[in-house]
Short mmCIF file of C-alpha atoms and ligand atoms in Angstrom, two decimals:
data_model
loop_
_atom_site.label_atom_id
_atom_site.label_comp_id
_atom_site.label_asym_id
_atom_site.label_seq_id
_atom_site.Cartn_x
_atom_site.Cartn_y
_atom_site.Cartn_z
CA MET A 1 9.22 15.57 3.09
CA THR A 2 10.96 12.40 4.11
CA ALA A 3 14.09 11.50 2.12
CA LEU A 4 14.94 7.96 1.04
CA THR A 5 18.48 6.59 0.73
CA LEU A 6 19.85 3.14 -0.09
CA SER A 7 22.57 2.76 2.49
CA THR A 8 25.89 1.03 1.89
CA ALA A 9 26.66 0.98 5.62
CA GLY A 10 25.99 -2.12 7.68
CA ALA A 11 23.45 -1.97 10.50
CA ALA A 12 26.21 -1.93 13.12
CA THR A 13 28.07 1.06 11.67
CA LEU A 14 25.14 3.17 10.50
CA ARG A 15 24.90 6.53 12.26
CA ALA A 16 21.20 7.05 12.84
CA ASP A 17 18.68 7.76 15.59
CA ALA A 18 17.26 4.25 15.37
CA LEU A 19 17.55 0.89 13.66
CA VAL A 20 14.34 -0.80 12.57
CA VAL A 21 14.26 -4.61 12.64
CA GLY A 22 11.51 -7.12 11.94
CA VAL A 23 10.16 -9.63 14.41
CA ALA A 24 7.81 -12.39 13.33
CA LYS A 25 5.48 -14.76 15.11
CA GLY A 26 7.24 -18.12 15.22
CA ALA A 27 5.90 -21.46 16.41
CA LYS A 28 7.60 -21.03 19.79
CA GLY A 29 7.58 -17.28 20.32
CA PRO A 30 9.02 -14.30 18.49
CA VAL A 31 11.73 -14.79 15.85
CA VAL A 32 14.04 -12.10 14.51
CA ALA A 33 13.45 -11.63 10.79
CA PRO A 34 16.28 -11.76 8.21
CA GLY A 35 18.09 -8.47 7.66
CA ALA A 36 18.68 -7.93 11.38
CA GLU A 37 21.60 -10.38 11.80
CA ALA A 38 24.10 -7.67 12.75
CA VAL A 39 21.69 -6.18 15.26
CA ASP A 40 20.95 -9.60 16.76
CA LYS A 41 24.71 -10.20 17.03
CA ALA A 42 25.09 -7.00 19.05
CA PHE A 43 22.52 -8.53 21.43
CA ASP A 44 24.73 -11.66 21.63
CA GLY A 45 22.17 -13.47 19.49
CA LYS A 46 19.54 -12.99 22.19
CA LEU A 47 17.32 -10.34 20.57
CA ALA A 48 14.39 -12.75 20.28
CA ASP A 49 14.69 -13.64 24.00
CA VAL A 50 14.89 -9.97 24.97
CA LEU A 51 11.79 -9.25 22.91
CA GLU A 52 9.91 -12.18 24.44
CA THR A 53 10.83 -10.97 27.93
CA LEU A 54 9.33 -7.61 27.03
CA GLY A 55 6.11 -9.31 25.96
CA ALA A 56 6.58 -8.95 22.22
CA CYS A 57 5.26 -11.76 20.05
CA GLY A 58 5.76 -10.45 16.50
CA ALA A 59 2.12 -9.64 15.79
CA GLU A 60 1.34 -7.22 12.98
CA GLY A 61 1.34 -3.63 14.20
CA GLU A 62 3.39 -4.40 17.31
CA VAL A 63 6.21 -1.91 17.97
CA THR A 64 8.87 -2.44 20.68
CA LYS A 65 11.50 0.18 21.46
CA LEU A 66 14.81 -1.02 22.95
CA PRO A 67 17.99 0.73 24.00
CA ALA A 68 20.75 -0.43 21.64
CA PRO A 69 23.63 -2.46 23.12
CA SER A 70 27.21 -1.27 22.64
CA GLY A 71 28.39 -2.43 19.25
CA LEU A 72 25.73 -0.47 17.41
CA LYS A 73 26.21 3.17 16.44
CA ALA A 74 22.48 3.90 16.67
CA PRO A 75 21.13 4.44 20.21
CA VAL A 76 17.73 2.79 19.71
CA VAL A 77 16.44 -0.43 18.17
CA LEU A 78 12.82 -0.54 17.06
CA ALA A 79 11.39 -4.02 16.56
CA VAL A 80 8.24 -4.08 14.41
CA GLY A 81 5.87 -7.03 14.10
CA LEU A 82 5.57 -8.78 10.74
CA GLY A 83 2.87 -11.28 11.68
CA ARG A 84 3.31 -15.00 11.16
CA ALA A 85 6.77 -16.03 9.94
CA PRO A 86 6.69 -17.51 6.43
CA GLU A 87 7.25 -21.23 5.94
CA ARG A 88 10.86 -22.32 5.50
CA ASP A 89 12.38 -20.46 2.50
CA GLY A 90 9.17 -18.49 2.01
CA ALA A 91 9.33 -14.73 1.58
CA TYR A 92 7.55 -12.15 3.69
CA ASP A 93 4.39 -10.77 2.16
CA ALA A 94 5.02 -7.33 0.58
CA GLU A 95 2.02 -5.81 2.35
CA ALA A 96 3.29 -7.06 5.75
CA LEU A 97 6.62 -5.32 5.04
CA ARG A 98 4.84 -2.16 3.89
CA ARG A 99 2.75 -2.00 7.05
CA ALA A 100 5.62 -2.79 9.41
CA ALA A 101 7.78 -0.11 7.80
CA GLY A 102 4.85 2.29 8.09
CA SER A 103 4.33 1.60 11.81
CA ALA A 104 8.05 2.12 12.42
CA ALA A 105 8.25 5.38 10.49
CA ARG A 106 5.18 6.74 12.30
CA THR A 107 6.60 5.81 15.71
CA LEU A 108 9.85 7.59 14.80
CA SER A 109 8.26 10.94 13.97
CA GLY A 110 10.42 13.73 15.37
CA SER A 111 13.62 11.77 14.58
CA LYS A 112 16.17 12.66 11.93
CA LYS A 113 17.29 9.36 10.50
CA ALA A 114 16.41 5.68 10.83
CA GLY A 115 18.00 2.62 9.26
CA PHE A 116 15.51 0.00 8.08
CA ALA A 117 16.97 -3.51 8.43
CA LEU A 118 13.81 -5.39 7.41
CA PRO A 119 13.85 -8.61 5.35
CA THR A 120 14.65 -7.68 1.74
CA GLU A 121 14.87 -10.61 -0.64
CA SER A 122 14.10 -8.70 -3.81
CA ALA A 123 13.84 -5.25 -5.33
CA GLU A 124 10.09 -5.58 -4.89
CA ASP A 125 10.55 -6.03 -1.12
CA ALA A 126 12.77 -2.95 -1.02
CA GLY A 127 10.10 -0.99 -2.88
CA ALA A 128 7.42 -2.12 -0.44
CA ILE A 129 9.52 -1.16 2.60
CA ALA A 130 10.33 2.22 1.07
CA GLU A 131 6.69 2.85 0.18
CA GLY A 132 5.47 1.85 3.64
CA ALA A 133 8.06 3.99 5.41
CA LEU A 134 7.40 7.09 3.30
CA LEU A 135 3.64 6.70 3.71
CA GLY A 136 3.90 5.97 7.43
CA ALA A 137 6.06 9.03 8.00
CA TYR A 138 3.31 11.30 6.66
CA ALA A 139 1.83 13.94 8.94
CA PHE A 140 -0.55 16.77 8.12
CA THR A 141 0.75 19.70 10.14
CA ALA A 142 -0.03 22.69 7.89
CA TYR A 143 -2.59 24.08 10.35
CA GLN A 144 -0.74 23.43 13.61
CA GLY A 145 1.92 25.26 15.57
CA GLY A 146 0.65 28.75 14.91
CA GLU A 147 1.51 31.77 16.97
CA ASP A 148 -0.01 31.75 20.46
CA ARG A 149 -0.75 35.40 21.16
CA ILE A 150 -1.81 34.88 24.77
CA ALA A 151 1.13 32.69 25.80
CA PRO A 152 3.52 34.33 28.30
CA LYS A 153 6.46 36.07 26.68
CA GLY A 154 9.22 33.64 25.76
CA ALA A 155 6.96 30.58 25.87
CA LYS A 156 7.35 29.07 22.42
CA ASN A 157 4.59 27.16 20.68
CA LYS A 158 6.71 24.24 19.57
CA GLY A 159 4.12 22.92 17.16
CA PRO A 160 3.62 19.31 16.11
CA LYS A 161 6.34 16.69 15.70
CA GLN A 162 7.83 16.65 12.22
CA PRO A 163 7.90 13.47 10.13
CA LEU A 164 10.97 11.23 10.24
CA ALA A 165 13.41 13.12 8.00
CA GLU A 166 15.40 10.27 6.45
CA VAL A 167 14.68 6.63 5.75
CA ALA A 168 17.85 4.62 5.02
CA LEU A 169 17.18 1.17 3.53
CA LEU A 170 19.84 -1.26 4.71
CA GLY A 171 18.79 -4.38 2.83
CA ALA A 172 18.64 -2.83 -0.63
CA LYS A 173 21.52 -3.09 -3.10
CA PRO A 174 22.42 0.55 -3.90
CA ARG A 175 24.20 -0.30 -7.14
CA ASP A 176 21.64 -2.75 -8.49
CA LYS A 177 19.44 -1.23 -11.22
CA ALA A 178 16.29 -3.08 -10.16
CA TYR A 179 16.65 -1.92 -6.57
CA LYS A 180 17.29 1.67 -7.63
CA ALA A 181 14.24 1.60 -9.92
CA ALA A 182 12.07 0.14 -7.15
CA ALA A 183 13.21 2.86 -4.75
CA GLU A 184 12.57 5.62 -7.28
CA ARG A 185 9.14 4.23 -8.00
CA ALA A 186 8.33 4.06 -4.30
CA VAL A 187 9.38 7.70 -3.81
CA ALA A 188 7.23 8.94 -6.72
CA VAL A 189 4.17 6.92 -5.70
CA ALA A 190 4.42 7.69 -1.98
CA GLU A 191 4.99 11.40 -2.57
CA GLU A 192 1.98 11.60 -4.84
CA ILE A 193 -0.17 9.66 -2.35
CA ASN A 194 0.96 12.10 0.32
CA ARG A 195 0.06 14.97 -1.99
CA ALA A 196 -3.43 13.49 -2.36
CA ARG A 197 -3.65 13.16 1.44
CA ASP A 198 -2.70 16.83 1.86
CA LEU A 199 -5.47 17.86 -0.53
CA ILE A 200 -8.04 15.67 1.26
CA ASN A 201 -7.01 16.97 4.68
CA THR A 202 -7.01 20.63 3.66
CA PRO A 203 -10.11 22.24 5.18
CA PRO A 204 -12.85 23.15 2.71
CA ASN A 205 -12.65 26.86 3.45
CA ASP A 206 -9.24 26.73 1.75
CA LEU A 207 -9.79 23.94 -0.76
CA TYR A 208 -12.64 24.64 -3.19
CA PRO A 209 -12.93 24.03 -6.93
CA GLU A 210 -10.98 27.10 -7.99
CA SER A 211 -8.13 26.57 -5.51
CA PHE A 212 -7.97 22.82 -6.29
CA ALA A 213 -7.70 23.68 -10.00
CA ALA A 214 -4.90 26.14 -9.21
CA VAL A 215 -2.96 23.46 -7.28
CA ALA A 216 -3.42 21.07 -10.22
CA THR A 217 -2.23 23.69 -12.70
CA ALA A 218 0.93 24.40 -10.70
CA ALA A 219 1.79 20.73 -10.11
CA GLY A 220 1.08 19.93 -13.75
CA LYS A 221 3.57 22.54 -14.85
CA GLU A 222 6.20 21.16 -12.51
CA HIS A 223 5.78 17.54 -13.62
CA GLY A 224 5.12 17.72 -17.36
CA VAL A 225 1.37 17.24 -17.20
CA LYS A 226 -0.82 19.39 -19.45
CA VAL A 227 -3.64 21.02 -17.50
CA GLN A 228 -6.78 22.64 -18.87
CA VAL A 229 -9.41 24.19 -16.61
CA LEU A 230 -13.00 24.79 -17.66
CA ASP A 231 -14.38 27.55 -15.44
CA GLU A 232 -18.06 28.26 -14.87
CA LYS A 233 -18.42 30.29 -18.03
CA ALA A 234 -16.89 27.52 -20.11
CA LEU A 235 -19.09 24.94 -18.39
CA VAL A 236 -22.22 26.96 -19.23
CA LYS A 237 -21.08 27.29 -22.82
CA GLY A 238 -20.39 23.57 -23.04
CA GLY A 239 -23.69 22.57 -21.44
CA PHE A 240 -22.29 20.75 -18.41
CA GLY A 241 -25.63 20.68 -16.58
CA GLY A 242 -24.55 18.12 -13.97
CA LEU A 243 -21.51 20.06 -12.73
CA LEU A 244 -23.40 23.35 -12.87
CA GLY A 245 -26.48 21.97 -11.11
CA VAL A 246 -24.44 20.64 -8.20
CA GLY A 247 -22.20 23.69 -7.96
CA GLN A 248 -24.80 26.44 -8.27
CA GLY A 249 -25.63 26.62 -4.56
CA SER A 250 -22.09 27.58 -3.60
CA THR A 251 -20.29 30.91 -3.78
CA HIS A 252 -17.36 28.86 -5.12
CA GLY A 253 -18.26 27.86 -8.67
CA PRO A 254 -17.55 24.41 -10.21
CA ARG A 255 -14.63 23.51 -12.46
CA LEU A 256 -13.80 20.65 -14.81
CA VAL A 257 -10.06 20.02 -14.97
CA ARG A 258 -8.44 17.95 -17.70
CA LEU A 259 -4.96 16.59 -16.98
CA ALA A 260 -2.98 14.92 -19.72
CA TYR A 261 0.20 12.92 -19.49
CA THR A 262 1.31 11.61 -22.86
CA HIS A 263 4.18 9.38 -23.93
CA PRO A 264 5.39 9.61 -27.54
CA LYS A 265 5.50 5.81 -27.86
CA ALA A 266 2.25 5.10 -26.03
CA GLU A 267 -0.08 2.59 -27.62
CA LYS A 268 -2.92 2.90 -25.14
CA THR A 269 -4.82 5.70 -23.43
CA LEU A 270 -6.29 5.32 -19.98
CA ALA A 271 -8.84 7.89 -18.81
CA LEU A 272 -9.37 8.47 -15.09
CA VAL A 273 -12.34 10.41 -13.73
CA GLY A 274 -12.46 11.64 -10.13
CA LYS A 275 -15.34 12.87 -7.98
CA GLY A 276 -14.19 16.22 -6.62
CA ILE A 277 -16.85 17.51 -4.25
CA THR A 278 -14.68 19.78 -2.12
CA TYR A 279 -17.42 19.81 0.51
CA ASP A 280 -20.62 17.79 0.56
CA SER A 281 -23.22 19.36 2.84
CA GLY A 282 -25.93 17.42 1.01
CA GLY A 283 -27.31 20.63 -0.49
CA ILE A 284 -31.04 21.30 0.06
CA SER A 285 -31.32 17.62 1.07
CA LEU A 286 -29.02 18.69 3.89
CA LYS A 287 -27.07 16.04 5.77
CA PRO A 288 -27.88 15.81 9.49
CA ALA A 289 -25.23 16.65 12.07
CA GLY A 290 -22.97 13.65 12.54
CA HIS A 291 -22.84 13.04 8.79
CA ASN A 292 -21.07 16.15 7.57
CA GLU A 293 -17.97 16.59 9.76
CA THR A 294 -15.76 14.57 7.43
CA MET A 295 -17.29 15.64 4.13
CA LYS A 296 -14.20 17.58 3.10
CA CYS A 297 -13.08 14.09 2.05
CA ASP A 298 -15.61 14.02 -0.79
CA MET A 299 -12.94 15.06 -3.30
CA SER A 300 -10.78 12.01 -2.54
CA GLY A 301 -11.51 10.51 -5.96
CA ALA A 302 -10.29 13.64 -7.73
CA ALA A 303 -7.23 13.75 -5.46
CA ALA A 304 -6.44 10.11 -6.35
CA VAL A 305 -6.80 10.78 -10.08
CA PHE A 306 -4.60 13.86 -9.84
CA ALA A 307 -1.93 11.97 -7.87
CA THR A 308 -1.98 9.10 -10.37
CA VAL A 309 -1.54 11.27 -13.47
CA VAL A 310 1.41 13.09 -11.88
CA ALA A 311 2.93 9.78 -10.72
CA ALA A 312 2.57 8.32 -14.24
CA SER A 313 4.44 11.35 -15.58
CA ARG A 314 7.18 11.15 -12.95
CA LEU A 315 7.65 7.47 -13.77
CA GLY A 316 7.64 8.12 -17.52
CA LEU A 317 5.21 5.29 -18.19
CA ARG A 318 4.71 4.31 -21.82
CA VAL A 319 0.99 5.02 -21.80
CA ASN A 320 -1.21 8.10 -22.12
CA VAL A 321 -3.11 8.92 -18.95
CA THR A 322 -5.85 11.52 -19.02
CA GLY A 323 -7.35 12.70 -15.75
CA TRP A 324 -10.69 14.45 -15.32
CA LEU A 325 -11.39 16.25 -12.04
CA ALA A 326 -15.10 16.98 -11.60
CA LEU A 327 -14.94 19.76 -9.01
CA ALA A 328 -17.89 21.38 -7.23
CA GLU A 329 -19.01 22.35 -3.75
CA ASN A 330 -22.43 21.00 -2.75
CA MET A 331 -24.13 23.71 -0.66
CA PRO A 332 -27.70 24.74 0.15
CA SER A 333 -28.69 28.30 -0.72
CA GLY A 334 -31.29 30.34 -2.56
CA ASN A 335 -29.50 29.44 -5.78
CA ALA A 336 -29.14 25.76 -5.03
CA THR A 337 -30.68 22.98 -7.06
CA ARG A 338 -33.96 21.82 -5.49
CA PRO A 339 -35.22 18.26 -5.16
CA GLY A 340 -37.58 18.14 -8.15
CA ASP A 341 -35.40 20.20 -10.49
CA VAL A 342 -34.45 18.68 -13.84
CA LEU A 343 -30.91 19.09 -15.15
CA ARG A 344 -29.88 18.75 -18.78
CA MET A 345 -26.58 16.93 -18.68
CA TYR A 346 -23.55 17.29 -20.97
CA SER A 347 -24.66 14.07 -22.71
CA GLY A 348 -28.04 15.61 -23.56
CA LYS A 349 -29.92 13.31 -21.16
CA THR A 350 -32.20 14.91 -18.57
CA VAL A 351 -31.97 14.01 -14.88
CA GLU A 352 -34.63 14.63 -12.26
CA VAL A 353 -32.81 15.48 -9.04
CA LEU A 354 -34.81 13.77 -6.31
CA ASN A 355 -32.09 14.10 -3.68
CA THR A 356 -29.46 16.82 -3.89
CA ASP A 357 -27.21 14.67 -1.68
CA ALA A 358 -26.80 12.22 -4.56
CA GLU A 359 -24.57 14.83 -6.22
CA GLY A 360 -21.47 12.78 -6.99
CA ARG A 361 -23.11 10.84 -9.80
CA LEU A 362 -24.22 14.14 -11.40
CA VAL A 363 -20.76 15.67 -11.65
CA LEU A 364 -19.24 12.30 -12.64
CA ALA A 365 -21.82 11.78 -15.37
CA ASP A 366 -20.72 14.95 -17.18
CA ALA A 367 -17.04 14.07 -16.79
CA LEU A 368 -17.63 10.48 -17.98
CA THR A 369 -19.41 11.72 -21.11
CA ARG A 370 -16.67 14.24 -21.80
CA ALA A 371 -13.94 11.61 -21.23
CA SER A 372 -15.77 9.20 -23.56
CA GLU A 373 -15.63 11.73 -26.41
CA GLU A 374 -11.88 11.14 -26.65
CA ASN A 375 -12.48 7.41 -27.08
CA PRO A 376 -9.87 6.13 -24.58
CA ASP A 377 -9.09 2.41 -24.34
CA ALA A 378 -10.61 2.32 -20.86
CA ILE A 379 -12.17 4.65 -18.32
CA VAL A 380 -11.93 4.25 -14.55
CA ASP A 381 -13.82 6.57 -12.26
CA VAL A 382 -13.03 6.92 -8.56
CA ALA A 383 -15.48 8.36 -6.07
CA THR A 384 -16.54 8.57 -2.44
CA LEU A 385 -19.95 7.86 -3.87
CA THR A 386 -22.25 6.08 -1.43
CA GLY A 387 -22.73 5.34 2.25
CA ALA A 388 -24.27 2.09 1.03
CA MET A 389 -20.85 0.88 -0.13
CA VAL A 390 -19.48 1.53 3.36
CA LEU A 391 -22.33 -0.52 4.83
CA ALA A 392 -21.57 -3.32 2.37
CA LEU A 393 -17.77 -3.47 2.54
CA GLY A 394 -16.72 -1.59 5.67
CA ASN A 395 -14.13 1.11 6.11
CA ARG A 396 -11.11 -0.49 4.48
CA THR A 397 -12.35 -2.02 1.24
CA PHE A 398 -13.47 -0.28 -1.94
CA GLY A 399 -16.05 -1.66 -4.35
CA VAL A 400 -15.31 -2.28 -8.03
CA MET A 401 -18.11 -2.21 -10.60
CA SER A 402 -17.75 -2.43 -14.37
CA ASN A 403 -19.51 -2.88 -17.69
CA ASP A 404 -16.89 -5.53 -18.49
CA ASP A 405 -16.38 -8.56 -16.22
CA ALA A 406 -12.79 -9.18 -17.30
CA PHE A 407 -11.84 -5.55 -16.65
CA ARG A 408 -13.47 -5.67 -13.20
CA THR A 409 -11.53 -8.82 -12.32
CA SER A 410 -8.30 -7.33 -13.56
CA ILE A 411 -8.76 -4.20 -11.42
CA HIS A 412 -9.53 -6.31 -8.36
CA GLU A 413 -6.36 -8.34 -8.99
CA THR A 414 -4.30 -5.21 -9.58
CA ALA A 415 -5.47 -3.82 -6.24
CA GLU A 416 -4.56 -7.08 -4.53
CA GLU A 417 -1.10 -6.98 -6.11
CA VAL A 418 -0.35 -3.56 -4.59
CA GLY A 419 -1.88 -4.32 -1.19
CA GLU A 420 -5.16 -2.41 -1.49
CA ALA A 421 -8.36 -4.14 -0.36
CA SER A 422 -11.14 -4.14 -2.96
CA TRP A 423 -14.08 -6.32 -3.89
CA PRO A 424 -15.98 -6.86 -7.16
CA MET A 425 -19.61 -5.72 -7.02
CA PRO A 426 -22.38 -6.38 -9.59
CA LEU A 427 -24.53 -3.95 -11.58
CA PRO A 428 -27.88 -5.80 -11.50
CA ALA A 429 -30.07 -4.61 -14.39
CA ASP A 430 -33.27 -4.90 -12.33
CA LEU A 431 -32.20 -1.94 -10.17
CA ARG A 432 -32.42 0.39 -13.17
CA LYS A 433 -36.22 0.74 -13.08
CA GLY A 434 -36.05 2.31 -9.62
CA MET A 435 -34.49 5.35 -11.31
CA ASP A 436 -37.32 5.74 -13.84
CA SER A 437 -38.63 9.30 -13.69
CA PRO A 438 -42.08 10.48 -14.83
CA THR A 439 -40.52 13.82 -15.84
CA ALA A 440 -36.98 13.18 -17.09
CA ASP A 441 -34.89 10.45 -18.73
CA ILE A 442 -33.64 9.22 -15.38
CA ALA A 443 -33.75 10.21 -11.68
CA ASN A 444 -30.61 10.61 -9.58
CA MET A 445 -31.93 8.20 -6.95
CA GLY A 446 -33.41 4.74 -7.00
CA GLU A 447 -34.11 1.93 -4.56
CA ARG A 448 -32.47 2.37 -1.18
CA MET A 449 -31.35 -1.27 -1.02
CA GLY A 450 -28.18 -1.78 -3.00
CA GLY A 451 -27.62 2.00 -3.15
CA GLY A 452 -23.98 1.61 -4.18
CA LEU A 453 -24.96 -0.51 -7.17
CA VAL A 454 -27.79 1.89 -8.10
CA ALA A 455 -25.22 4.70 -8.24
CA GLY A 456 -23.00 2.52 -10.44
CA LEU A 457 -25.92 1.80 -12.81
CA PHE A 458 -26.58 5.54 -13.07
CA LEU A 459 -22.96 6.24 -14.05
CA LYS A 460 -22.95 3.42 -16.62
CA GLU A 461 -25.52 5.32 -18.72
CA PHE A 462 -23.07 8.17 -19.27
CA VAL A 463 -20.19 6.03 -20.55
CA GLY A 464 -19.66 5.97 -24.31
CA GLU A 465 -20.79 2.88 -26.25
CA GLY A 466 -18.17 0.14 -26.41
CA ILE A 467 -15.71 1.66 -23.91
CA ALA A 468 -14.50 -0.57 -21.08
CA TRP A 469 -15.34 1.27 -17.87
CA ALA A 470 -14.91 0.58 -14.16
CA HIS A 471 -16.17 2.45 -11.14
CA LEU A 472 -14.34 2.40 -7.79
CA ASP A 473 -16.50 3.43 -4.83
CA ILE A 474 -13.91 4.40 -2.20
CA ALA A 475 -16.38 5.95 0.31
CA GLY A 476 -15.13 3.54 3.00
CA PRO A 477 -11.32 3.63 2.75
CA ALA A 478 -10.81 7.23 1.51
CA PHE A 479 -10.83 8.81 4.96
CA HIS A 480 -9.64 7.06 8.12
CA GLU A 481 -11.28 8.18 11.35
CA GLY A 482 -9.81 5.59 13.72
CA ALA A 483 -6.35 5.33 15.22
CA PRO A 484 -3.50 5.19 12.69
CA TYR A 485 -2.23 1.71 11.76
CA GLY A 486 0.59 0.50 9.55
CA TYR A 487 1.16 3.20 6.93
CA THR A 488 -2.43 4.51 7.23
CA PRO A 489 -2.72 7.84 9.07
CA LYS A 490 -5.79 9.50 10.46
CA GLY A 491 -7.64 11.49 7.79
CA GLY A 492 -7.10 11.24 4.03
CA THR A 493 -5.50 7.95 3.01
CA GLY A 494 -4.84 8.26 -0.72
CA SER A 495 -6.91 5.13 -1.30
CA SER A 496 -6.80 3.71 -4.86
CA VAL A 497 -3.70 5.61 -6.04
CA ARG A 498 -1.48 2.52 -5.81
CA THR A 499 -4.08 0.50 -7.74
CA LEU A 500 -4.42 3.16 -10.44
CA VAL A 501 -0.66 3.60 -10.86
CA ARG A 502 -0.24 -0.16 -11.21
CA LEU A 503 -3.15 -0.25 -13.66
CA ALA A 504 -1.38 2.40 -15.75
CA GLU A 505 1.82 0.33 -15.62
CA ARG A 506 -0.05 -2.80 -16.66
CA THR A 507 -1.68 -0.88 -19.49
CA ALA A 508 1.75 0.35 -20.59
CA ASP A 509 3.04 -3.24 -20.51
CA GLY A 510 0.13 -4.32 -22.72
CA ASP A 511 -1.29 -6.55 -19.98
CA LEU A 512 -4.80 -5.22 -20.40
CA GLY A 513 -7.02 -6.14 -23.37
N1 BES B 1 -20.45 11.78 -0.34
C1 BES B 1 -21.57 10.98 -0.04
C2 BES B 1 -21.20 9.52 0.23
C3 BES B 1 -20.30 9.23 1.41
C4 BES B 1 -20.82 8.71 2.58
C5 BES B 1 -18.93 9.38 1.31
C6 BES B 1 -19.99 8.42 3.63
C7 BES B 1 -18.10 9.11 2.38
C8 BES B 1 -18.63 8.61 3.54
C9 BES B 1 -22.55 11.01 -1.20
O1 BES B 1 -22.58 12.18 -1.93
C10 BES B 1 -23.92 10.82 -0.64
O2 BES B 1 -24.35 11.66 0.10
N2 BES B 1 -24.58 9.73 -1.02
C11 BES B 1 -25.89 9.43 -0.57
C12 BES B 1 -26.72 8.99 -1.76
C13 BES B 1 -28.19 8.87 -1.48
C14 BES B 1 -28.79 10.24 -1.19
C15 BES B 1 -28.87 8.24 -2.67
C16 BES B 1 -25.79 8.33 0.46
O3 BES B 1 -24.95 7.43 0.29
O4 BES B 1 -26.52 8.38 1.44
MN1 MN B 2 -23.84 13.64 -1.09
ZN1 ZN B 3 -20.89 13.27 -1.95
#
């Protein structure tokens, strides 16, 4: 794990493998961003010219590696693009800092220590740089670098490069309370996001409901979160027909995990519900090849909820946060639920399963009903729920639906505040009739058009009367298949954790309803 320090050394005297500086797009070519004055001085004030000669312009995502001139203790200078320079006296956007720090940290994998001399005008900026660097340094290497039994004797399998070991922030004030708090917050949030990423990236032969529940139990113990696990027997006894129906085709049975972080002075309780399909084959409505290679990511919602509850505990937020992980593996087999089967859900409602690949809403429905029983002030569910949402919003934006317009707006704004892309989506009542079933109270599928909204309307029916509820469909941003960018790696991203942590903080501050 990457360590974070607030350095008291100046950029010139810091002993490190590299110094990271910002370069922005100015009106007449690249400009060196504030924070890098000492580095620029070592270049005789010509760093911008040097960068321009090398073809750098300061665009977002641009990384330029330079040998350091004498006068600096570090051997390498890494200039990262910040995008357009702000207007005179304007501050750099926190998300631009986060991404630039992420690109730098990723480029420096394999190194021991780097000093980050990026523009830092406030504790918030320092937090963003720290967060970006710790997220960008992430690498999932658990399954690489194994023993090579056929390699010639003495030939070592060196394995993958290790993440940058230490991030030293140069612009932060180490003795200032606000800066220290921002750094501590960044460490807790980034480490929990990286924990979620690890869970998402873990192959489904190792991560299944039982093993996920065991990881949650262990982490809960470590971080003061109470964990209760309902195993298959308990689910049968409780009548959790949705979880059982989805999980019955797999040799790995389903679980419902309840996580509870409580604060003695909390005035509000936030309930979070996560879709935890550890592998989605589609079940009897089997997915075709080309649609199942990444379906280990179908527990990203549960991973985000888990990460958020632990982060809330580590930060000691003055709010109660309850997390519900709806865990099951969706597999076809002789025991699997068939299209045409009717499930009796935990709420008592019956559901005709027309498509076993619409399994997320079934496990979430039971968890939403169970969460509602405790009458929280609000419920937010997070799920890689529909391909339709990916078609609508693309790979980087999650959809937000709600039974309460003000709550939906506030979640969208919270996401924007922390640099996560989201968009409000409606729940049009006319789509409900498509789920009418001749046999049961509702079917698990409706009209194809607007499939993401149909799924949202289904979930809404399992939320307790009068409870503010929002649904985040993260099917697009949960798993990144393209080249890494900014602080976003290939694979699991930890999408929505920053939004949920901020939502918990806002709830603690009494900012919500
Ligand atoms: N897990 C999938 C949704 C998904 C798609 C997640 C792409 C991540 C990337 C979900 O369980 C699913 O299969 N949904 C179906 C629903 C349909 C059968 C009504 C879909 O979106 O096609
Ligand atoms: Mn599915
Ligand atoms: Zn699914």
